[in-house]
Short mmCIF file of C-alpha atoms and ligand atoms in Angstrom, two decimals:
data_model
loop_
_atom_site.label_atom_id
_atom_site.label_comp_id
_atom_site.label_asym_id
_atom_site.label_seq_id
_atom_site.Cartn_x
_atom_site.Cartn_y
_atom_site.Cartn_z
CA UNK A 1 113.45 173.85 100.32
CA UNK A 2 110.18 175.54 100.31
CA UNK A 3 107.86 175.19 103.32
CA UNK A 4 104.26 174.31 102.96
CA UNK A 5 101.60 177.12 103.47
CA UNK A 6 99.95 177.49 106.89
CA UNK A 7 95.85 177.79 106.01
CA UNK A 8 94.69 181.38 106.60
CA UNK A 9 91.97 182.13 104.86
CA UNK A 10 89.21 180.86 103.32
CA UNK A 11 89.37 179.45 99.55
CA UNK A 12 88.22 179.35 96.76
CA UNK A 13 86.90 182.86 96.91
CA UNK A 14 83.43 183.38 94.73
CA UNK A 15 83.46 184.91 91.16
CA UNK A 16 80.40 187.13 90.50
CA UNK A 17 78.78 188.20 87.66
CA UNK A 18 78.83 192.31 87.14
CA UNK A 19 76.07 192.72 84.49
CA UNK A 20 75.21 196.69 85.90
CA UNK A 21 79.21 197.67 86.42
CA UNK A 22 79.77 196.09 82.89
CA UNK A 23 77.04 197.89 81.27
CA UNK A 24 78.16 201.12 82.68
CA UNK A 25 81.94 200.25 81.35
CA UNK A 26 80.20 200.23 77.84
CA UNK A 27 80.64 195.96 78.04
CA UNK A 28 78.18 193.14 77.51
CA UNK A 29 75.96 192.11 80.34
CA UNK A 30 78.28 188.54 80.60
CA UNK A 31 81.49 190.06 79.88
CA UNK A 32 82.62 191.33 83.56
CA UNK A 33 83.40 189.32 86.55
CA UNK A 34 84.31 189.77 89.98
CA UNK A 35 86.64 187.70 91.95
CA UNK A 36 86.26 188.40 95.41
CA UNK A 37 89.44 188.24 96.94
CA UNK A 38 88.01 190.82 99.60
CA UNK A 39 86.47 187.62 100.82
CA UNK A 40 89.69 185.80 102.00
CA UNK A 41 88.67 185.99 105.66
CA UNK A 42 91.21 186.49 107.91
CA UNK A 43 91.55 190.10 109.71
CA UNK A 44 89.02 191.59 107.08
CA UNK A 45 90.15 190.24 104.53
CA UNK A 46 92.11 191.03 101.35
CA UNK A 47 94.68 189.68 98.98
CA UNK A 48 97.39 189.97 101.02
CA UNK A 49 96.09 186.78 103.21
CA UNK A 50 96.93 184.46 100.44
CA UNK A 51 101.04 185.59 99.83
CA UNK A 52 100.87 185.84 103.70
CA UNK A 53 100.07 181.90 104.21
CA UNK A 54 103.39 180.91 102.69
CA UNK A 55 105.52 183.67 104.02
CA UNK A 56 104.51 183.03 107.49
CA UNK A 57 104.63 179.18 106.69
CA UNK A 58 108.06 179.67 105.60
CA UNK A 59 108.61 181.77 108.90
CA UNK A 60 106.70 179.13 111.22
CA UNK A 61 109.12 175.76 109.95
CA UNK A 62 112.37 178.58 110.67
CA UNK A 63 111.16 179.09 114.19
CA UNK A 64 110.31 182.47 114.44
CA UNK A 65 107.70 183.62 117.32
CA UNK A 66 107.56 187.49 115.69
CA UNK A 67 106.81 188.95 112.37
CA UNK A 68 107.94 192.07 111.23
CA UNK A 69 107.34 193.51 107.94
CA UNK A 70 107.04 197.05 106.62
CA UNK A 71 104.47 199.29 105.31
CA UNK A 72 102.65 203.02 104.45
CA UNK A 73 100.92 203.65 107.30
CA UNK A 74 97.92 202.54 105.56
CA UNK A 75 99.17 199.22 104.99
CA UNK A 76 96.68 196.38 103.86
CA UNK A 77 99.37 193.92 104.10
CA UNK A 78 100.55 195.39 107.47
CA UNK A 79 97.26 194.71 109.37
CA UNK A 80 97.09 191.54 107.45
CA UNK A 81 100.08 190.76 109.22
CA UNK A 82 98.90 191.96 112.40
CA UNK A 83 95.61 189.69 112.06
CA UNK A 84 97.56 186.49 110.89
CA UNK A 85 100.62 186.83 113.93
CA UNK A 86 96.94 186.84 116.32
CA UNK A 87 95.57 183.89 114.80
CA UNK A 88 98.61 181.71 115.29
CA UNK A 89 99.91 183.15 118.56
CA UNK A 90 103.12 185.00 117.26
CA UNK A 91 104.27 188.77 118.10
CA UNK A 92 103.85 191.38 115.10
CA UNK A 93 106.28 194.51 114.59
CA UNK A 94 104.59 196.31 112.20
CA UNK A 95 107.64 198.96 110.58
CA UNK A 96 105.89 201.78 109.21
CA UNK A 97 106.92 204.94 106.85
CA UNK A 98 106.31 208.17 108.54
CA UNK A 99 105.48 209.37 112.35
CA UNK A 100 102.47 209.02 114.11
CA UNK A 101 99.76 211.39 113.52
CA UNK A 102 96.73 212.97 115.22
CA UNK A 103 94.08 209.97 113.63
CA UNK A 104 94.85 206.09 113.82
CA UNK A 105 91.55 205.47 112.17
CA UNK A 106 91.35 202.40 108.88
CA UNK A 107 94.07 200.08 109.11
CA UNK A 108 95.83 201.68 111.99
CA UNK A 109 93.02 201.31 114.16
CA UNK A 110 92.84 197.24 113.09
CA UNK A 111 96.73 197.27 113.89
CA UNK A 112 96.30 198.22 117.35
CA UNK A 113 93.20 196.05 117.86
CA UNK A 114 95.10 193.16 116.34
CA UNK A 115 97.70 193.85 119.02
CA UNK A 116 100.68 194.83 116.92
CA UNK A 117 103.78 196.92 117.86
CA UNK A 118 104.66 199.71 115.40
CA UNK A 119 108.21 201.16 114.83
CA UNK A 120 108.01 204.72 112.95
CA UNK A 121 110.43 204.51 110.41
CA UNK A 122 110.34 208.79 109.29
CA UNK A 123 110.25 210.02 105.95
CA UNK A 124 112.12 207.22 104.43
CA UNK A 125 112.19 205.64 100.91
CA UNK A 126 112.03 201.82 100.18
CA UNK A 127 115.61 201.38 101.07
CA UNK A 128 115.39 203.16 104.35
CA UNK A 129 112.48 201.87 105.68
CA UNK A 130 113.91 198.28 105.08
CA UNK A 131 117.19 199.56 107.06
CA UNK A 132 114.81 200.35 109.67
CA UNK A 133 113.70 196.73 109.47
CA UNK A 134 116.75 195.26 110.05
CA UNK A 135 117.40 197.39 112.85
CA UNK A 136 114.24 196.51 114.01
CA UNK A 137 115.24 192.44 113.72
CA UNK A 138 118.35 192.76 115.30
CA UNK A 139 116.99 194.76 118.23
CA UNK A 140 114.51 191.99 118.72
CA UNK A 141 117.49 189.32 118.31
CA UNK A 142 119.35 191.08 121.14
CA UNK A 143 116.46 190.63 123.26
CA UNK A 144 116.00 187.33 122.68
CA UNK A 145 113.44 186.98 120.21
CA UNK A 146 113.24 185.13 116.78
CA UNK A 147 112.16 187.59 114.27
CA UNK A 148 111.35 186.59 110.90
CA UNK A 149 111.18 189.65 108.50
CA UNK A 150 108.25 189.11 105.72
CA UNK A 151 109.30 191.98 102.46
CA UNK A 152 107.36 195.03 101.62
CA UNK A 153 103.67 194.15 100.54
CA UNK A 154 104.54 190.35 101.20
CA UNK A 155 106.11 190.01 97.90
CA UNK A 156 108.92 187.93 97.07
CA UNK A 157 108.68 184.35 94.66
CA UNK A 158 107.52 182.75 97.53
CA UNK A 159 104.47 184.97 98.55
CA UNK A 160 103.57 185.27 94.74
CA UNK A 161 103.09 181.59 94.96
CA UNK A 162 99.67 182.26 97.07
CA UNK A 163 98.21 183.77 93.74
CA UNK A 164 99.06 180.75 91.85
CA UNK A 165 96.23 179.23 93.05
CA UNK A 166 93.90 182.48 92.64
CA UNK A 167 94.96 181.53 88.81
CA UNK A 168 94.35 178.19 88.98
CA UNK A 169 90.48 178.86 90.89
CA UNK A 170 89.83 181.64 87.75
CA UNK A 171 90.84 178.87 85.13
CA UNK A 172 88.27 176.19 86.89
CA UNK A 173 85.44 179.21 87.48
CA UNK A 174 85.90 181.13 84.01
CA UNK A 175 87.65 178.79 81.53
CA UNK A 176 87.33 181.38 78.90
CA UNK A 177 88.39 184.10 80.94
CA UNK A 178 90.74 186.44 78.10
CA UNK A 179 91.72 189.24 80.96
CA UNK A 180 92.46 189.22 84.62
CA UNK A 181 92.37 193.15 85.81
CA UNK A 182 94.69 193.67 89.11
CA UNK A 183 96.04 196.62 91.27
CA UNK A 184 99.72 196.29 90.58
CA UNK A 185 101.32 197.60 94.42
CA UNK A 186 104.62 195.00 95.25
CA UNK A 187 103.96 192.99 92.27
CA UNK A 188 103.30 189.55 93.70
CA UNK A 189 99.59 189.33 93.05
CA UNK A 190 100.22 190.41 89.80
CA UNK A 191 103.16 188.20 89.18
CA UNK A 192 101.44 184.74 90.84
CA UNK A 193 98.62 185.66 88.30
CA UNK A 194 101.09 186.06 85.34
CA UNK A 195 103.06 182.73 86.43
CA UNK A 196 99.00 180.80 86.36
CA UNK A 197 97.34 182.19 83.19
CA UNK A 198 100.12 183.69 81.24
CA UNK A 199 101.39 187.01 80.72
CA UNK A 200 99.00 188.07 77.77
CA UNK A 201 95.82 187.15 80.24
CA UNK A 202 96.56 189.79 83.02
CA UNK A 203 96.37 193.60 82.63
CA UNK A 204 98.18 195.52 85.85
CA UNK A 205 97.18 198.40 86.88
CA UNK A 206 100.19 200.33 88.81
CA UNK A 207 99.49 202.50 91.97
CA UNK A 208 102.62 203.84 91.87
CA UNK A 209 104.14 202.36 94.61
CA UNK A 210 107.68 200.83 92.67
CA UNK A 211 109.49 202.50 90.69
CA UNK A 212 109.97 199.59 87.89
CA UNK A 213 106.93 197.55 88.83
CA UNK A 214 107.25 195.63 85.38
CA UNK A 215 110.75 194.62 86.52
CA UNK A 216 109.31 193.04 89.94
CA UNK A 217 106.42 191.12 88.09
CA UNK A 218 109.15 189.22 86.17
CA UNK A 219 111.40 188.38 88.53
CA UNK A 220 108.80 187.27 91.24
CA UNK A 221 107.14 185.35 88.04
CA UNK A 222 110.05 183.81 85.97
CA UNK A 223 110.97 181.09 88.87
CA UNK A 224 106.95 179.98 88.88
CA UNK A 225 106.65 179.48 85.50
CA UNK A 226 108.24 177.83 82.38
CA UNK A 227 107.05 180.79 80.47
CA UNK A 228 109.05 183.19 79.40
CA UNK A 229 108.01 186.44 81.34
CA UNK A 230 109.58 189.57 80.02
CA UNK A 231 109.27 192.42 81.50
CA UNK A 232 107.96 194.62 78.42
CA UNK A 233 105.66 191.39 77.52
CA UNK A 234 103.85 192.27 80.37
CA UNK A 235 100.35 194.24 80.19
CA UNK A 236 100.26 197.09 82.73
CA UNK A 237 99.16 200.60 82.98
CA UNK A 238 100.54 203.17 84.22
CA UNK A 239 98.12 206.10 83.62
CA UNK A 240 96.38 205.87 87.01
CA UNK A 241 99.04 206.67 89.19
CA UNK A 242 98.12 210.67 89.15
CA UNK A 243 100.00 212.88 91.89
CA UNK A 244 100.90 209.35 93.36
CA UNK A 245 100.20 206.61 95.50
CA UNK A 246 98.17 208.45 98.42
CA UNK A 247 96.59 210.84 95.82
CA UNK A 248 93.16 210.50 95.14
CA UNK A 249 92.65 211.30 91.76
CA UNK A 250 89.04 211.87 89.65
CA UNK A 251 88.96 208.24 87.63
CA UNK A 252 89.36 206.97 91.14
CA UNK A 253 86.54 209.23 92.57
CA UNK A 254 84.72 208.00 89.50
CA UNK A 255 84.97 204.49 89.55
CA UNK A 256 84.48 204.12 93.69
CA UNK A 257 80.92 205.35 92.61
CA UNK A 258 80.68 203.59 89.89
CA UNK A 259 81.34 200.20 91.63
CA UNK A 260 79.08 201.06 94.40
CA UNK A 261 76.41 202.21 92.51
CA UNK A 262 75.63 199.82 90.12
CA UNK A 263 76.90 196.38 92.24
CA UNK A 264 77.04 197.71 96.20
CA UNK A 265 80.50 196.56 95.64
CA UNK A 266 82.62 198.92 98.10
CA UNK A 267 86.40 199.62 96.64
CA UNK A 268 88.93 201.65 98.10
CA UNK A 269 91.16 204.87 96.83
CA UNK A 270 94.63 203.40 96.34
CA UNK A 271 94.10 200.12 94.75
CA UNK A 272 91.29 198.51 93.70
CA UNK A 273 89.65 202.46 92.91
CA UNK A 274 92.62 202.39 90.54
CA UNK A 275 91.94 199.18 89.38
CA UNK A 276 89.02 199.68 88.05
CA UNK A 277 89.82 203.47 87.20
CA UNK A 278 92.46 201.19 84.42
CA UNK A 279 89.59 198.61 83.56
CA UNK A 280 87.59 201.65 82.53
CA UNK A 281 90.62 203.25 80.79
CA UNK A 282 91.61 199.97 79.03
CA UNK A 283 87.77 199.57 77.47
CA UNK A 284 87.90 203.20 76.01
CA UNK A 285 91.36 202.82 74.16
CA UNK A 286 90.33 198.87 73.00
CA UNK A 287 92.89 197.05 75.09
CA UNK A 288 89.67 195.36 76.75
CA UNK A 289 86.53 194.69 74.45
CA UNK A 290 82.54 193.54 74.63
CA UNK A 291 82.20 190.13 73.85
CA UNK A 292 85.55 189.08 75.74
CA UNK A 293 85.09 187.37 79.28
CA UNK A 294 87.24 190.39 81.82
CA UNK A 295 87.80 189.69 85.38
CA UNK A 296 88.18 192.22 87.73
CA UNK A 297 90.13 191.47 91.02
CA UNK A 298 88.81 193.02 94.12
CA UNK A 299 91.70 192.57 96.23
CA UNK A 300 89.93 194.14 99.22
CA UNK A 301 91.37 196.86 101.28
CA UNK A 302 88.60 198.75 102.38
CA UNK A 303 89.78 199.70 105.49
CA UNK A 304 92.16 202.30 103.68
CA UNK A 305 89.28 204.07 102.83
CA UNK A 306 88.31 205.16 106.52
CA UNK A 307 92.53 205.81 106.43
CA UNK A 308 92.12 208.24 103.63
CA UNK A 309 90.76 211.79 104.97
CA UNK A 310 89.89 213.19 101.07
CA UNK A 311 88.59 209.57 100.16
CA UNK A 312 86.11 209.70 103.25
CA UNK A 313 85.17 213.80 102.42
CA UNK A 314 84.18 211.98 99.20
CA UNK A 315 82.69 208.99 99.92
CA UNK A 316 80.43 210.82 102.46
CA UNK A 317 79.52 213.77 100.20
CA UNK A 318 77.09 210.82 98.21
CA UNK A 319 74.38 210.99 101.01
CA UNK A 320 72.30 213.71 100.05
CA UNK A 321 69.26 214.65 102.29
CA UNK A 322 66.02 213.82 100.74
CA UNK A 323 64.32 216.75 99.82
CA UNK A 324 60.38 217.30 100.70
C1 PLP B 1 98.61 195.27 98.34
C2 PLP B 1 97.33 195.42 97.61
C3 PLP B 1 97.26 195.26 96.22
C4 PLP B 1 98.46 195.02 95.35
O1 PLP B 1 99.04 193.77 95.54
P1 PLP B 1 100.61 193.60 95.32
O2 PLP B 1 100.84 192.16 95.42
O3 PLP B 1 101.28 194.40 96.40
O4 PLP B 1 100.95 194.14 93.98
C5 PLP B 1 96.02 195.37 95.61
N1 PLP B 1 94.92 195.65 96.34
C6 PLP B 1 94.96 195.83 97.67
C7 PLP B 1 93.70 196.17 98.37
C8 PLP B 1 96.16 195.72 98.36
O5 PLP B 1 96.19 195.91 99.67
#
């Protein structure tokens, strides 16, 4: 049976036209749009709040009075968590890749203010860190808590089900929307999106943080849809990943400027940098053209870039002194 969401944020998020960022992308003045998922509410905001409010349904109707879910230390979806266990009065356990460091600035900071507990996994892959979870449940079991575990980046079918309706707010605001442009992290925004406007309308852009992100789409799309969703029918790129997921690479320190320059929209480094970093990419090789309505998610995240030491060298490197 699934559970009914629990309302966390605050819906429909606005779509905004881009003329400046689309003329700089080499697209018509009407062609780009921003939906501004950065705008859910909640904790800062940020796409995870939307998989979040049927995972933690889910986890509310099973009885559970802690959430514990896993993350990079500079985990959207972790303070996300963090925010949403505050709002409804439940204990977080945030399990986190890596050891504490000398800085707990970005999300960290907003993990500790939202009065989560963090368990320091080490240098662990996916598998590890979600052994660490378990232990982490179990421990909390013993003690006589009632842990409910939400997956890595909040995506599983369930959670992709919150971007279902993201779909279904694009086909009311944009009816002739032809592309959807998305950070592809877990997979579940991307796949909720593929499930709501078919696999042909959304172009993923990975960050390098699976290591078959196509194969995740499908299967977290496949039970949403009647569609067939096969993996290689589905549009993503894979060209932005550079050095890899924490690596700030030049397209990225490109399009942050880009974006803030010509709308005052502020992105961050891992995702939606990439994002649009794969937007840009995507015009120049044709697989997006003028004339074509192209929607670019902002899926928030900007805390990350006060998390991200090179990001912030960067970002702060723009204010030059006025001279005279
Ligand atoms: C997690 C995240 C994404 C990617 O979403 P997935 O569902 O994990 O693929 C995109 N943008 C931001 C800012 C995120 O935090």
């Amino acid at each position: 049976m699934i559970h009914p969401p629990v309302p966390l944020g605050t819906f429909p998020t606005p779509l905004e036209p881009a003329p400046r960022l689309a003329a700089a992308l080499g697209l018509g003045p009407d062609d780009l749009w921003v939906k501004r998922d950065d705008l859910t509410g909640l904790g800062g905001g940020g796409n995870k709040i939307r998989k979040l409010e049927w995972a933690v349904g889910a986890a509310l109707a099973e009885g559970a009075d802690t959430l514990v879910t896993t993350g990079a230390p500079q985990s959207n979806h972790a303070r996300l968590t963090a925010a949403a266990g505050a709002r409804l009065g439940l204990r977080v356990v945030l399990v986190l890749r890596g050891a504490p460091g000398a800085s707990r600035s970005g999300n960290l900071a907003l993990d500790g203010l939202f009065g989560a507990r963090l368990a320091w996994a080490g240098a662990v892959d996916q598998a590890g860190l979600d052994a660490a979870a378990a232990e982490v449940c179990a421990r909390l079991r013993a003690g006589g808590s009632r842990p409910a575990l939400i997956p890595f980046g909040g995506s599983s079918i369930l959670g992709a089900r919150g971007y279902l309706r993201c779909g279904a707010e694009l086909r009311e605001q944009l009816p002739d929307l032809r592309t959807a442009v998305v950070a592809l992290g877990s997979g579940g925004t991307m796949a909720g999106l593929v499930a709501a406007l078919g696999s042909a309308s959304v172009l993923g852009v990975d960050v390098g943080a699976l290591a078959d992100p196509a194969a995740a789409v499908a299967e977290f799309a496949t039970p949403l849809t009647t569609e067939e969703v096969a993996p290689e029918g589905l549009r993503i790129r894979r060209d932005q990943v550079g050095a890899g997921y924490a690596a700030l690479t030049g397209p990225v320190r490109k399009a942050l400027r880009l974006a803030a320059r010509t709308e005052g929209l502020a992105l961050d480094p891992t995702y939606t940098g990439r994002a649009l970093a794969g937007l840009h990419a995507a015009v120049r090789d044709g697989g997006i053209r003028p004339g074509e309505k192209t929607v670019f998610l902002h899926t928030g995240g900007l805390p990350g870039l006060f998390g991200h030491p090179d990001a912030l060298a960067f970002a702060e490197e723009g204010a030059t002194v006025l001279d005279g």
